Amino acid sequence: MAEPQIRVRIKRRDRPEASPRWEEFSVPRLPMMNVISLLLEIQKRPVTADGRPTSPVVWESHCLEEVCGACTMRVNGRVGQACSSLVDKLAEPITLEPMTKFPVVRDLVVDRRRMFEDLKKIKAWIPIQGTYDLGPGPRLSPAEQEAAYDLSRCMTCGCCLEVCPQINARSEFIGPAAISQARLFNVHPTGKNNAAERLEALMEPGGISDCGNAQNCVEVCPKEIPLTTSIGEMGRQVTLHALKSLLSGS
Amino acid sequence: MAKARFIVVGGGLAGLMNTIRLAEAGHEVDLISFVPVKRSHSVCAQGGINGAVNVKGEGDSPHEHFDDSVYGGDFLANQPPVKAMCDAAPGIIYLLDRMGVMFNRTPEGLLDFRRFGGTKHHRTAFAGATTGQQILYALDEQVRRHEVAGLVRKFEFWEFLSAVIDGSGACRGCIVMNQVDMSIHAMRADAVMLATGGPGVIYGRGTNSTTCTGTAASAVYQQGAHYANGEFVQVHPTAIPGSDKLRLMSESARGEGGRVWVPKDPHDKRSPTSIPESDRWHFLEDWYTAYGNLVPRDIASRAIHKVCRDLGKGIGGGEMVYLDLTHIPAQELDRKLGGILEIYDKFVGVDPRKEPMKIYPAYHYSMGGLWIDFGHMTNIPGLFAAGECDYQYHGANRLGANSLLSCIVGGEVGAASMIRYAAGGEGKGEPPEGVLQAEKRRQEKLFDRIQVMDGPENPYALGEELASIMRSDVSIVRENTKLAAADARIRGLIERWERIGLPDKGRWMNQASSYVNQLWNMLQLARVIVQGALARDESRGAHFKPEFPERNDPGWLKTTKARHTPEGPVLEYEPVDISLIPPRVRKYDVDKKEAAATS
């Protein structure tokens, strides 16, 4: 029989420049709880396990069904979405910490803007000429669609960056998510038109050559995106592109 | 024309499409969003987007789509905009295809389409079972392109607080709050688009995301914008239980052949897979022979409610029925429904390919919203609305896979109107600084007041009380005594709001103070929903009153318009434009043709 109360330890920080502190909470156990519902219980009664009133914990969440990527954090030391982290499957006390590879804003909220900036660098879009009705898009076989769909489910959640040893204070590495997105747009019949620009972006400092091949990324991706395959494929494209440029003397 | 400056609030499908169209015309857009736009609630849309492309030789047409939508909405929608939406739909699907949305394909490489509720045609284009996410991503990518080109400025983690309205009653900009440093700013614009989604959080646990509070729509309602058909909210028949959210199980599960059933003996102790066909009751197929499992959502939700609550025939006598996909090959399921099977698997821990899912209805969508004209402008000149926060396209009940479509159409139509409005000269140029500053001061004073609230009430607990009232008394079945009592209890909550104690006194990413403001707005909007329902003595679409079980066209074929007063909403009504399809009786036990012949 499980305990009626769940112990939760949360690493908190009031402001980016403040030093972190740990607070412990005791939360009543409900059926089918996830980490989000623990945080919601604390919100309704923000009192620590030793009876001290505190502020509600601040976290980021939105869809609560693992399609938006917002609630990514470290749960018992492992990065993932708080919504799909089910309490019954977690060892207690449950520890919650913000991701470590992004600047903390407050408590469990981090600033992931760099990931969206990286999507700009690699021109992660299809260069359509306008949104007016210009008829159907290019035909794709079901096999091409299925392969591309697997890549297009990236939520920009940051799990792959969190576990990548090459992402650290001394590196500019763009990381697996953006590299895999470059692959997605390079296979699309229209997206291909910008393929060379994407490859050149990946040849810049912090580009694909910074990958250390640790292969942690593919292990933690909640959408099971074949990130290492993407990195391999883009490495091949970059090499070919470099060779071609060399031969054409450009 | 000279470059205009526009503000778009909300980065879901409607807001992003609106932004793209404005930027494409060369205008500058400030895009305000409470969450990074790529994380907007549109990601939760699963099943697909409708458009009568007629790829299966079924004789489908935009007119058939239009007729299904008007009929599905029980004739409450103004018909010309619905027709325009259905006419535009095939072109929109092609546009999304060109943007790179990874829609499923036929073996020939063409777009594949599946069936959805309330139609007999394969009309729904889909990208696995994460269609909303895939379309949102494509629009997000196009907006990023315009951002790089310098036309779009994004303000993510910023919240809309109110519209700036000048002495003539026109909207000249808005007041926004930075959710990190909590600073409040006035922004001017020639026109403002609200694409801020629905008010689902008023019902607490449902299928909506955490920011779907309706706070922006409620704020402008309290500033004089009319709110239409608030009483029409959709309860989705198939959601999975949870302690934080009731997660959607897309209608596409039934579109692909899923069947809803209960054991004939509710206390049957066998596992569902070992209950033979003869001991199962497929009540939807039984009651609605023509449409079966693909009846519209209001019908399916009422049927499940009746089986469980009135007949006591839910699984184990409780509030649960089976949604069964186990007869479909697992490989086909993965290809067409992978995204939702993954959700069931992850959150319930049971593989729905092998075992029937247990589901129950949950709050899902608001057909009602801000009143707008056919060009998407509210009754406040210069203030526009599109997407779930408007009321335009779905009448008394929305058909599945029409919401993504209405978001995109609304964004497009709204952009054209905004550009026309700005070129017309009204509200043009710099508003007097005093107008902006006065509204900014009003909002600063409000937040100064919230910051020092130190009463005994916890705001989140109050929000949960509101949600439980709405779920129990303003949902599938409505009774006048309960609705009147619900309104009284909400008035009580509004009084208790004054005695809130703000649980967080900080001035940095203070989510609690934002929530206290949102809660006020939710309480005001809840009264609009309840009073609209109380007044409407008939049953139509999602609004079902056993005391008045029939649709009453002579009395109630009219749009509810709520106007705010300090004492609460005042309801007014306006006629519905039924100029294209004469109203007829709506029934799903027989085909539309047969129904028309007998009515």
Tab-separated table of N, CA and C in Angstrom, chain B residues 377-424:
chain	number	residue	atom	x	y	z
B	377	MET	N	-14.650	41.914	-37.508
B	377	MET	CA	-14.478	43.035	-36.580
B	377	MET	C	-15.541	42.951	-35.484
B	378	THR	N	-15.127	43.187	-34.241
B	378	THR	CA	-16.078	43.211	-33.129
B	378	THR	C	-16.898	44.499	-33.239
B	379	ASN	N	-17.813	44.709	-32.287
B	379	ASN	CA	-18.586	45.954	-32.327
B	379	ASN	C	-17.736	47.158	-31.911
B	380	ILE	N	-16.494	46.916	-31.454
B	380	ILE	CA	-15.559	48.019	-31.177
B	380	ILE	C	-14.712	48.230	-32.439
B	381	PRO	N	-14.876	49.363	-33.131
B	381	PRO	CA	-14.122	49.561	-34.379
B	381	PRO	C	-12.618	49.414	-34.141
B	382	GLY	N	-11.951	48.697	-35.039
B	382	GLY	CA	-10.506	48.505	-34.903
B	382	GLY	C	-10.108	47.305	-34.075
B	383	LEU	N	-11.074	46.674	-33.419
B	383	LEU	CA	-10.781	45.467	-32.635
B	383	LEU	C	-11.404	44.273	-33.346
B	384	PHE	N	-10.566	43.306	-33.691
B	384	PHE	CA	-10.992	42.141	-34.464
B	384	PHE	C	-10.837	40.872	-33.620
B	385	ALA	N	-11.477	39.797	-34.055
B	385	ALA	CA	-11.313	38.517	-33.357
B	385	ALA	C	-11.375	37.386	-34.370
B	386	ALA	N	-10.588	36.331	-34.127
B	386	ALA	CA	-10.597	35.151	-35.006
B	386	ALA	C	-10.199	33.922	-34.211
B	387	GLY	N	-10.609	32.774	-34.722
B	387	GLY	CA	-10.304	31.512	-34.051
B	387	GLY	C	-11.366	31.203	-33.009
B	388	GLU	N	-11.021	30.367	-32.036
B	388	GLU	CA	-12.034	29.927	-31.070
B	388	GLU	C	-12.612	31.101	-30.286
B	389	CYS	N	-11.906	32.225	-30.203
B	389	CYS	CA	-12.441	33.340	-29.416
B	389	CYS	C	-13.528	34.120	-30.147
B	390	ASP	N	-13.814	33.791	-31.415
B	390	ASP	CA	-14.994	34.394	-32.044
B	390	ASP	C	-16.143	33.378	-32.075
B	391	TYR	N	-17.300	33.766	-32.580
B	391	TYR	CA	-18.480	32.880	-32.524
B	391	TYR	C	-18.981	32.490	-33.914
B	392	GLN	N	-18.218	32.808	-34.959
B	392	GLN	CA	-18.783	32.888	-36.298
B	392	GLN	C	-19.279	31.612	-36.977
B	393	TYR	N	-18.538	30.506	-36.870
B	393	TYR	CA	-18.722	29.447	-37.875
B	393	TYR	C	-19.458	28.189	-37.427
B	394	HIS	N	-19.654	28.013	-36.137
B	394	HIS	CA	-20.037	26.666	-35.695
B	394	HIS	C	-21.433	26.551	-35.110
B	395	GLY	N	-22.158	27.653	-35.057
B	395	GLY	CA	-23.542	27.590	-34.619
B	395	GLY	C	-23.675	26.992	-33.233
B	396	ALA	N	-24.574	26.004	-33.111
B	396	ALA	CA	-24.867	25.423	-31.805
B	396	ALA	C	-24.033	24.185	-31.523
B	397	ASN	N	-23.261	23.747	-32.500
B	397	ASN	CA	-22.403	22.576	-32.325
B	397	ASN	C	-21.387	22.551	-33.456
B	398	ARG	N	-20.097	22.409	-33.099
B	398	ARG	CA	-19.062	22.381	-34.135
B	398	ARG	C	-18.818	20.959	-34.620
B	399	LEU	N	-18.699	20.786	-35.919
B	399	LEU	CA	-18.293	19.491	-36.455
B	399	LEU	C	-16.783	19.331	-36.265
B	400	GLY	N	-16.371	18.094	-35.978
B	400	GLY	CA	-14.955	17.798	-35.832
B	400	GLY	C	-14.198	18.190	-37.092
B	401	ALA	N	-12.975	18.706	-36.903
B	401	ALA	CA	-12.066	19.089	-37.998
B	401	ALA	C	-12.508	20.358	-38.741
B	402	ASN	N	-13.545	21.028	-38.238
B	402	ASN	CA	-13.874	22.350	-38.763
B	402	ASN	C	-13.172	23.458	-37.978
B	403	SER	N	-12.604	23.146	-36.815
B	403	SER	CA	-12.041	24.239	-36.014
B	403	SER	C	-10.721	24.724	-36.597
B	404	LEU	N	-9.857	23.805	-37.029
B	404	LEU	CA	-8.588	24.237	-37.626
B	404	LEU	C	-8.884	25.081	-38.858
B	405	LEU	N	-9.888	24.634	-39.608
B	405	LEU	CA	-10.276	25.368	-40.812
B	405	LEU	C	-10.767	26.772	-40.465
B	406	SER	N	-11.635	26.868	-39.451
B	406	SER	CA	-12.192	28.185	-39.126
B	406	SER	C	-11.100	29.115	-38.593
B	407	CYS	N	-10.096	28.564	-37.914
B	407	CYS	CA	-8.979	29.398	-37.446
B	407	CYS	C	-8.253	30.034	-38.627
B	408	ILE	N	-7.966	29.216	-39.630
B	408	ILE	CA	-7.185	29.724	-40.753
B	408	ILE	C	-8.013	30.708	-41.580
B	409	VAL	N	-9.266	30.352	-41.822
B	409	VAL	CA	-10.142	31.264	-42.560
B	409	VAL	C	-10.288	32.586	-41.804
B	410	GLY	N	-10.513	32.499	-40.502
B	410	GLY	CA	-10.672	33.708	-39.695
B	410	GLY	C	-9.435	34.590	-39.751
B	411	GLY	N	-8.253	33.967	-39.678
B	411	GLY	CA	-7.006	34.729	-39.755
B	411	GLY	C	-6.888	35.449	-41.095
B	412	GLU	N	-7.268	34.751	-42.157
B	412	GLU	CA	-7.162	35.338	-43.509
B	412	GLU	C	-8.170	36.464	-43.719
B	413	VAL	N	-9.446	36.149	-43.425
B	413	VAL	CA	-10.499	37.150	-43.642
B	413	VAL	C	-10.226	38.373	-42.757
B	414	GLY	N	-9.825	38.110	-41.520
B	414	GLY	CA	-9.542	39.192	-40.584
B	414	GLY	C	-8.425	40.093	-41.089
B	415	ALA	N	-7.388	39.497	-41.666
B	415	ALA	CA	-6.257	40.303	-42.152
B	415	ALA	C	-6.717	41.264	-43.252
B	416	ALA	N	-7.512	40.744	-44.186
B	416	ALA	CA	-7.987	41.600	-45.278
B	416	ALA	C	-8.812	42.760	-44.713
B	417	SER	N	-9.654	42.466	-43.729
B	417	SER	CA	-10.486	43.523	-43.139
B	417	SER	C	-9.645	44.538	-42.381
B	418	MET	N	-8.644	44.057	-41.652
B	418	MET	CA	-7.788	44.965	-40.874
B	418	MET	C	-7.052	45.930	-41.806
B	419	ILE	N	-6.564	45.383	-42.927
B	419	ILE	CA	-5.844	46.228	-43.877
B	419	ILE	C	-6.790	47.274	-44.467
B	420	ARG	N	-7.999	46.842	-44.814
B	420	ARG	CA	-9.003	47.776	-45.340
B	420	ARG	C	-9.346	48.843	-44.309
B	421	TYR	N	-9.539	48.401	-43.074
B	421	TYR	CA	-9.907	49.321	-42.002
B	421	TYR	C	-8.810	50.375	-41.807
B	422	ALA	N	-7.567	49.921	-41.778
B	422	ALA	CA	-6.456	50.851	-41.542
B	422	ALA	C	-6.331	51.843	-42.699
B	423	ALA	N	-6.587	51.357	-43.912
B	423	ALA	CA	-6.488	52.238	-45.076
B	423	ALA	C	-7.627	53.246	-45.103
B	424	GLY	N	-8.723	52.898	-44.443
B	424	GLY	CA	-9.902	53.753	-44.464
B	424	GLY	C	-9.752	55.024	-43.655
